[in-house]
PDB file of C-alpha atoms in Angstrom:
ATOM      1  CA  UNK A   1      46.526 147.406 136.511  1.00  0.00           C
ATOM      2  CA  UNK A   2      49.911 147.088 138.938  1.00  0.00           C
ATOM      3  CA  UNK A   3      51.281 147.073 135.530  1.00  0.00           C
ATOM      4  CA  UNK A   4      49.809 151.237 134.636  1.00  0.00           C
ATOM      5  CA  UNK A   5      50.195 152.226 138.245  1.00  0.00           C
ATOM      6  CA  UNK A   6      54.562 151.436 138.381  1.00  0.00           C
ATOM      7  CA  UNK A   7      54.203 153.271 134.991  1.00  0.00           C
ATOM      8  CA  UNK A   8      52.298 156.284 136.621  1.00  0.00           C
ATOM      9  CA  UNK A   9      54.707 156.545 139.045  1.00  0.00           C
ATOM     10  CA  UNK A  10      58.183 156.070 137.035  1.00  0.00           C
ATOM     11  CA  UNK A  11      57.035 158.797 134.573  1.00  0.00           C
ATOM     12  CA  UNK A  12      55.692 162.673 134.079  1.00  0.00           C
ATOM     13  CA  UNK A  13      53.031 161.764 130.967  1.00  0.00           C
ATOM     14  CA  UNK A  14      51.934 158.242 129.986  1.00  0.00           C
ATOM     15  CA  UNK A  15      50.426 158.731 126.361  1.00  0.00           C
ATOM     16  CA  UNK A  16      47.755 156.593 124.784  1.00  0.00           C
ATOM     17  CA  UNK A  17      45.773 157.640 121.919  1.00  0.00           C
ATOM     18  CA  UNK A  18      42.378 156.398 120.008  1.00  0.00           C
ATOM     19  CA  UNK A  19      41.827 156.716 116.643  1.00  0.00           C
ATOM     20  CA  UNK A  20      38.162 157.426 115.623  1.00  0.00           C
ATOM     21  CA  UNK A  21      35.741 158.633 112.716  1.00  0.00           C
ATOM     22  CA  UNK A  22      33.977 162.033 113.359  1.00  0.00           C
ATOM     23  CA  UNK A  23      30.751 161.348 114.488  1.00  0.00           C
ATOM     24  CA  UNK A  24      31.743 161.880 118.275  1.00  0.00           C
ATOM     25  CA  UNK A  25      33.824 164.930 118.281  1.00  0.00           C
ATOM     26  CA  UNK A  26      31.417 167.044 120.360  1.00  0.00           C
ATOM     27  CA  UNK A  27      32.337 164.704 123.437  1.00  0.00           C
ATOM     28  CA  UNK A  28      35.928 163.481 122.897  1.00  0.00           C
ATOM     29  CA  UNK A  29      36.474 163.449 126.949  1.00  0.00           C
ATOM     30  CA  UNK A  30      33.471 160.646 127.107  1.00  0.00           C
ATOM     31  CA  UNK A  31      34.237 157.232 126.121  1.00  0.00           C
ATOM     32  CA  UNK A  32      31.534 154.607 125.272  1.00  0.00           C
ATOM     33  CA  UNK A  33      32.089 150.498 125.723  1.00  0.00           C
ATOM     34  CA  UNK A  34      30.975 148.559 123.907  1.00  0.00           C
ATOM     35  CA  UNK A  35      30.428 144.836 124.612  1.00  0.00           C
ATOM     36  CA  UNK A  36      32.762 141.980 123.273  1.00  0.00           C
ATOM     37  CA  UNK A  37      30.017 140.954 120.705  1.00  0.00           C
ATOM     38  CA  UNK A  38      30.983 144.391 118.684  1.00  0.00           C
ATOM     39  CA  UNK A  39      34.880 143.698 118.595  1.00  0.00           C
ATOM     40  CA  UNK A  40      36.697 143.176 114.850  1.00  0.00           C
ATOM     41  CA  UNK A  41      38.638 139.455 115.451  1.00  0.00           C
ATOM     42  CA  UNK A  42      36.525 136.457 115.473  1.00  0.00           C
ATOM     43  CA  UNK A  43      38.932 134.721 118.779  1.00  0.00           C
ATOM     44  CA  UNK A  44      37.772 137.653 120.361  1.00  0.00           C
ATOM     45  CA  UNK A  45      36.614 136.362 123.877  1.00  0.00           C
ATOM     46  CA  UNK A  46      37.339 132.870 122.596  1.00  0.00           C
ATOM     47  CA  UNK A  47      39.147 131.162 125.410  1.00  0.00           C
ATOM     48  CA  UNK A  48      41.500 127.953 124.566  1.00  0.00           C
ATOM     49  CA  UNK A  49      38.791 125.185 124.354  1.00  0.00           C
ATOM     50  CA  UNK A  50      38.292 121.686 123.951  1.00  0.00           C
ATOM     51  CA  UNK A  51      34.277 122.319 122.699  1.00  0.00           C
ATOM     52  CA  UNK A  52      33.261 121.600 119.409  1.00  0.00           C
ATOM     53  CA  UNK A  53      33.385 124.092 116.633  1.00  0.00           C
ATOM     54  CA  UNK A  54      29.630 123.539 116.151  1.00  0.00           C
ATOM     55  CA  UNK A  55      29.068 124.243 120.199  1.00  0.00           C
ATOM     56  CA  UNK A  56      31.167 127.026 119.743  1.00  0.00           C
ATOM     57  CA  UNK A  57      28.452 128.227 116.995  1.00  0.00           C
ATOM     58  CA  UNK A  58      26.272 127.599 119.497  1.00  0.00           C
ATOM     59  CA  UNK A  59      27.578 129.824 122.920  1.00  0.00           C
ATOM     60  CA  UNK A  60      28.934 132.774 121.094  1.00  0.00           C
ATOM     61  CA  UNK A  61      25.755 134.395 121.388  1.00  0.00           C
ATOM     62  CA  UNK A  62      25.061 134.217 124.810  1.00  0.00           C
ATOM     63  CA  UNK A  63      28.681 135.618 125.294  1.00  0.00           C
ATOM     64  CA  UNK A  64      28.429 138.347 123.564  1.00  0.00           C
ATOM     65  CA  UNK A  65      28.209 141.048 126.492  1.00  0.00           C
ATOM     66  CA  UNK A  66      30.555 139.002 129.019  1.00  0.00           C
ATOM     67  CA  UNK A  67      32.676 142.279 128.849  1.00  0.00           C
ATOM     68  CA  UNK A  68      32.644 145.924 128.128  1.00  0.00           C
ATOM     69  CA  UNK A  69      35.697 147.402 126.310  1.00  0.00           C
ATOM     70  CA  UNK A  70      37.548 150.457 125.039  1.00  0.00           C
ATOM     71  CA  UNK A  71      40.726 150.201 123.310  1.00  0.00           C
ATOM     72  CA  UNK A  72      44.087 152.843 122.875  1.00  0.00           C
ATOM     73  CA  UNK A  73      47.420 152.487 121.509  1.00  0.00           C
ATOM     74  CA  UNK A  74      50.491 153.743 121.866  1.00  0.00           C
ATOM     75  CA  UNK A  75      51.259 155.937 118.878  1.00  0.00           C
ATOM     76  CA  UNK A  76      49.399 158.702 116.320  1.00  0.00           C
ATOM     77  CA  UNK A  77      51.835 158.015 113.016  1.00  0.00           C
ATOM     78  CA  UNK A  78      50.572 154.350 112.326  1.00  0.00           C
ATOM     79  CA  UNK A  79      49.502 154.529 108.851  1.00  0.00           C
ATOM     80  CA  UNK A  80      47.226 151.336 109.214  1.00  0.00           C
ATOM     81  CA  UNK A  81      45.735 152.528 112.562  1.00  0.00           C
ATOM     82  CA  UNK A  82      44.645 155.266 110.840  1.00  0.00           C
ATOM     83  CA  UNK A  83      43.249 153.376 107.629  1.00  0.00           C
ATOM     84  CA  UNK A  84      41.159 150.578 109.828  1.00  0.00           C
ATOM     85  CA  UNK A  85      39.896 153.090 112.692  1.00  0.00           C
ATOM     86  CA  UNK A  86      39.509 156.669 111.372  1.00  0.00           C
ATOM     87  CA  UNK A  87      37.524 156.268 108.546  1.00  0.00           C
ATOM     88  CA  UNK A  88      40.453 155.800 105.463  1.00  0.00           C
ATOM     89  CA  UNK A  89      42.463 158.652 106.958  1.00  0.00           C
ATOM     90  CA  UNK A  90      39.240 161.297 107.510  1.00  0.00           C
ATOM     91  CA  UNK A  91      38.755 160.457 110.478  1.00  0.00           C
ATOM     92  CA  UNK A  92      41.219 161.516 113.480  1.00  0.00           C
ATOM     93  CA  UNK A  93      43.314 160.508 116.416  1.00  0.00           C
ATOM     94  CA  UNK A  94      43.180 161.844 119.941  1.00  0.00           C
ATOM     95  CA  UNK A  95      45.693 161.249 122.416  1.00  0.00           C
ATOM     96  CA  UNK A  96      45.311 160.766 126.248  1.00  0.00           C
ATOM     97  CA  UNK A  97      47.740 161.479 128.938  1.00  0.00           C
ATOM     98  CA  UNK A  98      46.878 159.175 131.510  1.00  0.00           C
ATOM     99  CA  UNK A  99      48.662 160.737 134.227  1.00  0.00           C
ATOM    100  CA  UNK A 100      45.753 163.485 134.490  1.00  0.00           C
ATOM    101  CA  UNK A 101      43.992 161.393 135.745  1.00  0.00           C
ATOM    102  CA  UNK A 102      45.864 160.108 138.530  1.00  0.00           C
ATOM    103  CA  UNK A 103      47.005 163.315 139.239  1.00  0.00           C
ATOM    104  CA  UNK A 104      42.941 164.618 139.267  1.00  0.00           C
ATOM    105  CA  UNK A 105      42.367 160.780 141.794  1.00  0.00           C
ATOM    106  CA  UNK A 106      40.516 159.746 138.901  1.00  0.00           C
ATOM    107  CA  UNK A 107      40.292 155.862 138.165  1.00  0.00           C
ATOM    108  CA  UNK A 108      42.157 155.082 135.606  1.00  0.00           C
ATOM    109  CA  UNK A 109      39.570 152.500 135.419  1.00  0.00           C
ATOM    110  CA  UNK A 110      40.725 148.451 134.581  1.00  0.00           C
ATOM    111  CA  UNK A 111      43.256 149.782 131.494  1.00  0.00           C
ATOM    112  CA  UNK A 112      45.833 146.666 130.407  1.00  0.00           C
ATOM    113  CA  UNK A 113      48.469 146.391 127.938  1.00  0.00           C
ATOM    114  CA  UNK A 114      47.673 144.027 125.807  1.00  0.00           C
ATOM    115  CA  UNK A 115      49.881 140.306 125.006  1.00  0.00           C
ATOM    116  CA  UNK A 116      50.405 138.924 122.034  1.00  0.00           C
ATOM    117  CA  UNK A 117      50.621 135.425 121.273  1.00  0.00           C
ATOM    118  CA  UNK A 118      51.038 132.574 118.718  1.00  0.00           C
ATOM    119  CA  UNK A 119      48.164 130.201 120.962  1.00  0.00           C
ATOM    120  CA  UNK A 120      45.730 131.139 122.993  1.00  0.00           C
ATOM    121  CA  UNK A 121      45.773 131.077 126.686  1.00  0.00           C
ATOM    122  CA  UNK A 122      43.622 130.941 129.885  1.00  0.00           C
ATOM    123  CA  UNK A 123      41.170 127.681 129.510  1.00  0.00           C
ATOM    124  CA  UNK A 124      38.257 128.332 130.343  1.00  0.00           C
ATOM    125  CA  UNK A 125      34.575 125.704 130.524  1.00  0.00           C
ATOM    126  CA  UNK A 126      32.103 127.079 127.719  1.00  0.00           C
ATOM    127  CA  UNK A 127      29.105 125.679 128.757  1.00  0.00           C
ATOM    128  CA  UNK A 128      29.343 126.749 132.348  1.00  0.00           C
ATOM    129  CA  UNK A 129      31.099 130.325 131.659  1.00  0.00           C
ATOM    130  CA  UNK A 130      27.974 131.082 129.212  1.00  0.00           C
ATOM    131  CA  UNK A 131      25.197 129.392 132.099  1.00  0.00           C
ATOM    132  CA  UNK A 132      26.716 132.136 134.414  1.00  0.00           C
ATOM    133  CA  UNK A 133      26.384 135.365 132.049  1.00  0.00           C
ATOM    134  CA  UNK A 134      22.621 134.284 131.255  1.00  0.00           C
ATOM    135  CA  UNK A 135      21.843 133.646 135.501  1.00  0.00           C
ATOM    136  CA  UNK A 136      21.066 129.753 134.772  1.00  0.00           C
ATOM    137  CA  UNK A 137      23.876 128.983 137.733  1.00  0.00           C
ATOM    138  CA  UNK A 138      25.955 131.391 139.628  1.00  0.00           C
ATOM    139  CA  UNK A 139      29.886 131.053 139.981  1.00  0.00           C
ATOM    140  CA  UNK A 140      32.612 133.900 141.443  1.00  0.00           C
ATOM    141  CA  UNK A 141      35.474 132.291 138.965  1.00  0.00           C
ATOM    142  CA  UNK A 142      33.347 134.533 135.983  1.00  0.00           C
ATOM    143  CA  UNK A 143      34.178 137.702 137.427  1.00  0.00           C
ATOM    144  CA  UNK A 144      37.687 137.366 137.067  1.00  0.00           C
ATOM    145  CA  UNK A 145      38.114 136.603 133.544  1.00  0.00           C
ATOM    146  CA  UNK A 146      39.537 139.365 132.028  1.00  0.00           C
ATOM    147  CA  UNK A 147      42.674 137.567 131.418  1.00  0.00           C
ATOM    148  CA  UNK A 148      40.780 136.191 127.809  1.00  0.00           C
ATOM    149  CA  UNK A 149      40.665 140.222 126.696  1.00  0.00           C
ATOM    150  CA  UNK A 150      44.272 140.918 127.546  1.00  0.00           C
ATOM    151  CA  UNK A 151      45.658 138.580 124.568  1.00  0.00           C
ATOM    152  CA  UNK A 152      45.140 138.436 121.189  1.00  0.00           C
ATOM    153  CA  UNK A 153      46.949 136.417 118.169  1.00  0.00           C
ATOM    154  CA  UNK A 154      50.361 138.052 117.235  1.00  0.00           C
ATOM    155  CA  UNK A 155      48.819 139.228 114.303  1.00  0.00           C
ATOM    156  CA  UNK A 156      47.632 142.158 115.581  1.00  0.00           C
ATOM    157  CA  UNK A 157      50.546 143.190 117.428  1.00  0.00           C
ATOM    158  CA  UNK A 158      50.805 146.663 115.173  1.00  0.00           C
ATOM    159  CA  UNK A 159      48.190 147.828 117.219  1.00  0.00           C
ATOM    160  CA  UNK A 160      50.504 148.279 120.395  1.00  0.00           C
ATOM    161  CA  UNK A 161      47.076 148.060 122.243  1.00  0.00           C
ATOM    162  CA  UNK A 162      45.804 149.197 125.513  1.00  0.00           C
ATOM    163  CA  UNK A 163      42.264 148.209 126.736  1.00  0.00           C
ATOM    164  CA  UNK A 164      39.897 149.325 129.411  1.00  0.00           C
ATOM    165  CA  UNK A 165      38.185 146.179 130.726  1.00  0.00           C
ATOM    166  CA  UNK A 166      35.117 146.042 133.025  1.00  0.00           C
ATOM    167  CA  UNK A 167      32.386 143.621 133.133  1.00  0.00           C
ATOM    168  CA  UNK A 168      29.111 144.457 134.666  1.00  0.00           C
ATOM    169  CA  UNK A 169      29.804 144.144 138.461  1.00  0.00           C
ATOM    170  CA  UNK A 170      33.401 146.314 138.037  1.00  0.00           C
ATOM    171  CA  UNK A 171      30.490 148.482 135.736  1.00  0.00           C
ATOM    172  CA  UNK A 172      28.519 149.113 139.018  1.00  0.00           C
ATOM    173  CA  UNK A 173      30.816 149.365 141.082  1.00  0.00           C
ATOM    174  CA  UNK A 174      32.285 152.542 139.305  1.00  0.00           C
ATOM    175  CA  UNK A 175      28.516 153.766 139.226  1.00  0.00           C
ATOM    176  CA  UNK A 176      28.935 154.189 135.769  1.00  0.00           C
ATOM    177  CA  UNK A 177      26.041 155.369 133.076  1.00  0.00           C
ATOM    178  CA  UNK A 178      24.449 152.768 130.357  1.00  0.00           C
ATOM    179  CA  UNK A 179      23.257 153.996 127.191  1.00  0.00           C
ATOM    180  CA  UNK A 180      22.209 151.547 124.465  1.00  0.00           C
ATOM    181  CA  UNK A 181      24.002 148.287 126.029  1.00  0.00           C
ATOM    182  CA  UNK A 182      27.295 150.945 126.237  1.00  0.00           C
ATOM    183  CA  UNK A 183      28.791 152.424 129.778  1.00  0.00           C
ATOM    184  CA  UNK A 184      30.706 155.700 129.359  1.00  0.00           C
ATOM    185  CA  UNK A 185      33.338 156.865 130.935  1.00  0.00           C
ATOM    186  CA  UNK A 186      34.348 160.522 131.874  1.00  0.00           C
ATOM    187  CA  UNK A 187      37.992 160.614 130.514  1.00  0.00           C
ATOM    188  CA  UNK A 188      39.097 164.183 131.078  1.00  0.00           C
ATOM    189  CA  UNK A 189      43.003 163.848 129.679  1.00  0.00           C
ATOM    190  CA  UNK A 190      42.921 164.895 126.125  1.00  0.00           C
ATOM    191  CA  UNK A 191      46.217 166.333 125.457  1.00  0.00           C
ATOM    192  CA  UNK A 192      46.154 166.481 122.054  1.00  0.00           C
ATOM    193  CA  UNK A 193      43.854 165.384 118.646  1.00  0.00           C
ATOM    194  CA  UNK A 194      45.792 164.818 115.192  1.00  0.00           C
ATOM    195  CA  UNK A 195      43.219 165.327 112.205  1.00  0.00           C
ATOM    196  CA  UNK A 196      43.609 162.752 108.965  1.00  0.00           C
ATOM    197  CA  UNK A 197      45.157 163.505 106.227  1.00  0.00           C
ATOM    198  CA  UNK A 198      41.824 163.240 104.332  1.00  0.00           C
ATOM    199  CA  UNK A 199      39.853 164.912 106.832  1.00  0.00           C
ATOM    200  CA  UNK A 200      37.165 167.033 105.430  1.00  0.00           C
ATOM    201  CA  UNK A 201      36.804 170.908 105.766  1.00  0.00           C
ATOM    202  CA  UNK A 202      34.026 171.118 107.892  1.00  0.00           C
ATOM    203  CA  UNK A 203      35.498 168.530 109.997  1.00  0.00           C
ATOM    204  CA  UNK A 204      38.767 170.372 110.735  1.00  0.00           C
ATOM    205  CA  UNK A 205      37.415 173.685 111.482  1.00  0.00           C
ATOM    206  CA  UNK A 206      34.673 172.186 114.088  1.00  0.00           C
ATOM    207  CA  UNK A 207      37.380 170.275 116.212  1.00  0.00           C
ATOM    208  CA  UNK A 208      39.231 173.845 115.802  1.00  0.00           C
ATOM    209  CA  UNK A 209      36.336 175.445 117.412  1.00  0.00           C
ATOM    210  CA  UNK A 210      35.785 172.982 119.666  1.00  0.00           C
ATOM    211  CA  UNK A 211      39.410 172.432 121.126  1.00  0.00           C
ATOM    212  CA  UNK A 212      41.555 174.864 119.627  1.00  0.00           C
ATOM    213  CA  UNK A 213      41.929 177.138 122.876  1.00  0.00           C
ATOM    214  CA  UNK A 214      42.552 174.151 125.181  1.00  0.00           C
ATOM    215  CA  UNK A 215      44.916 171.440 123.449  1.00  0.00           C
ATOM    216  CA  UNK A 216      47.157 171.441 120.649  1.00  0.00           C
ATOM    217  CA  UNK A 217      45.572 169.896 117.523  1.00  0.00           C
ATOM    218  CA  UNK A 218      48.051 168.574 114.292  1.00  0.00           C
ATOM    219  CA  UNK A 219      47.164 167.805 110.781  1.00  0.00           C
ATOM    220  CA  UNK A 220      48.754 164.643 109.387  1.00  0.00           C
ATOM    221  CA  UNK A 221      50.614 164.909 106.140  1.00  0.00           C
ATOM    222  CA  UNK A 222      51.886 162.545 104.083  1.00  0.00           C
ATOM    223  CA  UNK A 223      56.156 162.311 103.588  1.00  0.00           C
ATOM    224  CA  UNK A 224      57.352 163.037 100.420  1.00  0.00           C
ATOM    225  CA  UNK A 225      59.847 160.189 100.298  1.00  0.00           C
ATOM    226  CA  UNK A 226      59.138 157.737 103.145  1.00  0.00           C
ATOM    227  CA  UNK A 227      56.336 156.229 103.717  1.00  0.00           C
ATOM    228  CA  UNK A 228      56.053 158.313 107.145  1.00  0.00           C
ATOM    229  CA  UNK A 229      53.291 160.390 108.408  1.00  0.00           C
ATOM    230  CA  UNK A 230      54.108 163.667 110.233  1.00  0.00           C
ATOM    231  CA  UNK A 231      52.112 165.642 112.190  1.00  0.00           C
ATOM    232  CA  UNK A 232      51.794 169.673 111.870  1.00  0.00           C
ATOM    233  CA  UNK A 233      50.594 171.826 114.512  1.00  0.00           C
ATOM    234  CA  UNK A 234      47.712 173.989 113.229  1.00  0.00           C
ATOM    235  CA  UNK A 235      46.566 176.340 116.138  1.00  0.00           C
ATOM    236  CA  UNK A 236      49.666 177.763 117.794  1.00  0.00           C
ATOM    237  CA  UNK A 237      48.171 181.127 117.694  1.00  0.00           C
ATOM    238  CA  UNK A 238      44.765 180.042 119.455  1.00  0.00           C
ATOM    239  CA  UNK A 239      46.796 178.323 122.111  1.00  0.00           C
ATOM    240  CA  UNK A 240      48.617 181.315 122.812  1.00  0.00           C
ATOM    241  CA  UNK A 241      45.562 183.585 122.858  1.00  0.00           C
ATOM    242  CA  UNK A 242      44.013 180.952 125.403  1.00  0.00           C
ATOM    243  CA  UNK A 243      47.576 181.101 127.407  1.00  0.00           C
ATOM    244  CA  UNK A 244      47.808 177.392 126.632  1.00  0.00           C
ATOM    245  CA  UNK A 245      50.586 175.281 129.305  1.00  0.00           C
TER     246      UNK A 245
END
C-alpha cells in the first residue's frame, strides 16, 4: 500500500508481529492465507447492503474464498492478543520487520492497516459480486474490492491490525504456491519471537533450537503489580556465540 511504502521510507524498522499456537514453528518465515470463509467476525467480507438477511444466508457461501488473508499487529505485550491467538498464553508471538524485505526487493505483498468504524462502508451488489466469484458473469469492478477487508467494526480496534490482502488474480500474479485452498508466502523478516507465558517445555527449547543463533527470542512474564506483560530475553549467550547484529 502507498500507505506501507511512505512508512518504509520515513523509518529504519517497521515492526509487525503475529501471534500464533505452536503447530507451525518449524516454518515461521512461511505464511499461509487463508480464505475469508475462515476469519473470526461474522461482518467479515460483509459489505454495507440493502439484501435481505435471509439472501444474505443465502450468498455467504459462495463468498467464502473472494479473498485470501494474513493478519499482524502492531505490538507483542497485548494480553488479549495473546489469550484469543496463541493458544491461552502457550502459544507465542513473532515479530516481523518489514523493512527486510524492501531492503532484500521483496514484495511486501498487498499489506494494509486496517480502519475502524462504527458502520460499514464500501456498498457493494450481492447477487452480482457472488455471480462473478462462481464464473456465472464476468465483471473487472470484483478485482478491486479489497476495500471490504480493510475495515472492521470499532470493536476490534485492540487488535491494531495489519492485513495482507490478495485475491486470486493478485495470487497469480505473485506466482505464489496453493496448498489446501491456502497460498504461502516466503516472509524472510523475523526479527524476533516472544514465547507465552504458559508455553510448555518442549515448546520453548525447540524454538531455542530452531532460532536461538539467528534472532533474539523473549519469554513473557507476568507483572507483579500491573496488569503488564514484559518480555525477557532468554538466549543472549547463543546470539553472541552466533555473532548475532
Amino acid at each position: 500500500s502507498k500507505y506501507l511504502d511512505s512508512r518504509l521510507e520515513k523509518e529504519d524498522s517497521f515492526l509487525l508481529y503475529r501471534y500464533m499456537d505452536t503447530t507451525y514453528v518449524d516454518e515461521l518465515d512461511k505464511l499461509y492465507l487463508k480464505s475469508n470463509g475462515w476469519m473470526n467476525d461474522i461482518y467479515e467480507g460483509l459489505p454495507k447492503t440493502d439484501v435481505s438477511i435471509e439472501a444474505i444466508k443465502e450468498i455467504l457461501p459462495r463468498i467464502k474464498q473472494w479473498m485470501y488473508l494474513k493478519c499482524f499487529t502492531e505490538s507483542y505485550d497485548n494480553n488479549l492478543m495473546w489469550a484469543h491467538y496463541a493458544n491461552h498464553s502457550r502459544g507465542i508471538c513473532v515479530e516481523y520487520d518489514i523493512t527486510k524485505l524492501k531492503q532484500n526487493n521483496n514484495k511486501t505483498l498487498e499489506l494494509f492497516p486496517v480502519v475502524y468504524k462504527k458502520e460499514r462502508m464500501l456498498g457493494i451488489e450481492l447477487n452480482e459480486l457472488a455471480d462473478c466469484l462462481n464464473n456465472i458473469i464476468e465483471e473487472d469492478w470484483v478485482s478491486d474490492t479489497r476495500g471490504v477487508f480493510i475495515q472492521k467494526d470499532f470493536i476490534w480496534k485492540y487488535e491494531k491490525e495489519w492485513r495482507i490482502i490478495l485475491n486470486e488474480k493478485l495470487a497469480c500474479e505473485y506466482k505464489l504456491e496453493k496448498v489446501k485452498d491456502m497460498y504461502i508466502i516466503k516472509y524472510p523478516c523475523i526479527s524476533a519471537i516472544y514465547l507465552g507465558v504458559d508455553i510448555r517445555k518442549e515448546d520453548s527449547e525447540k524454538i531455542l533450537k530452531l532460532y536461538g543463533k539467528n534472532v533474539p527470542i523473549y519469554q513473557m512474564g507476568i507483572d507483579n503489580e500491573t496488569y503488564n506483560l514484559y518480555a525477557s530475553l532468554v538466549n543472549e549467550c547463543i546470539l553472541k556465540e552466533g555473532n548475532y547484529g
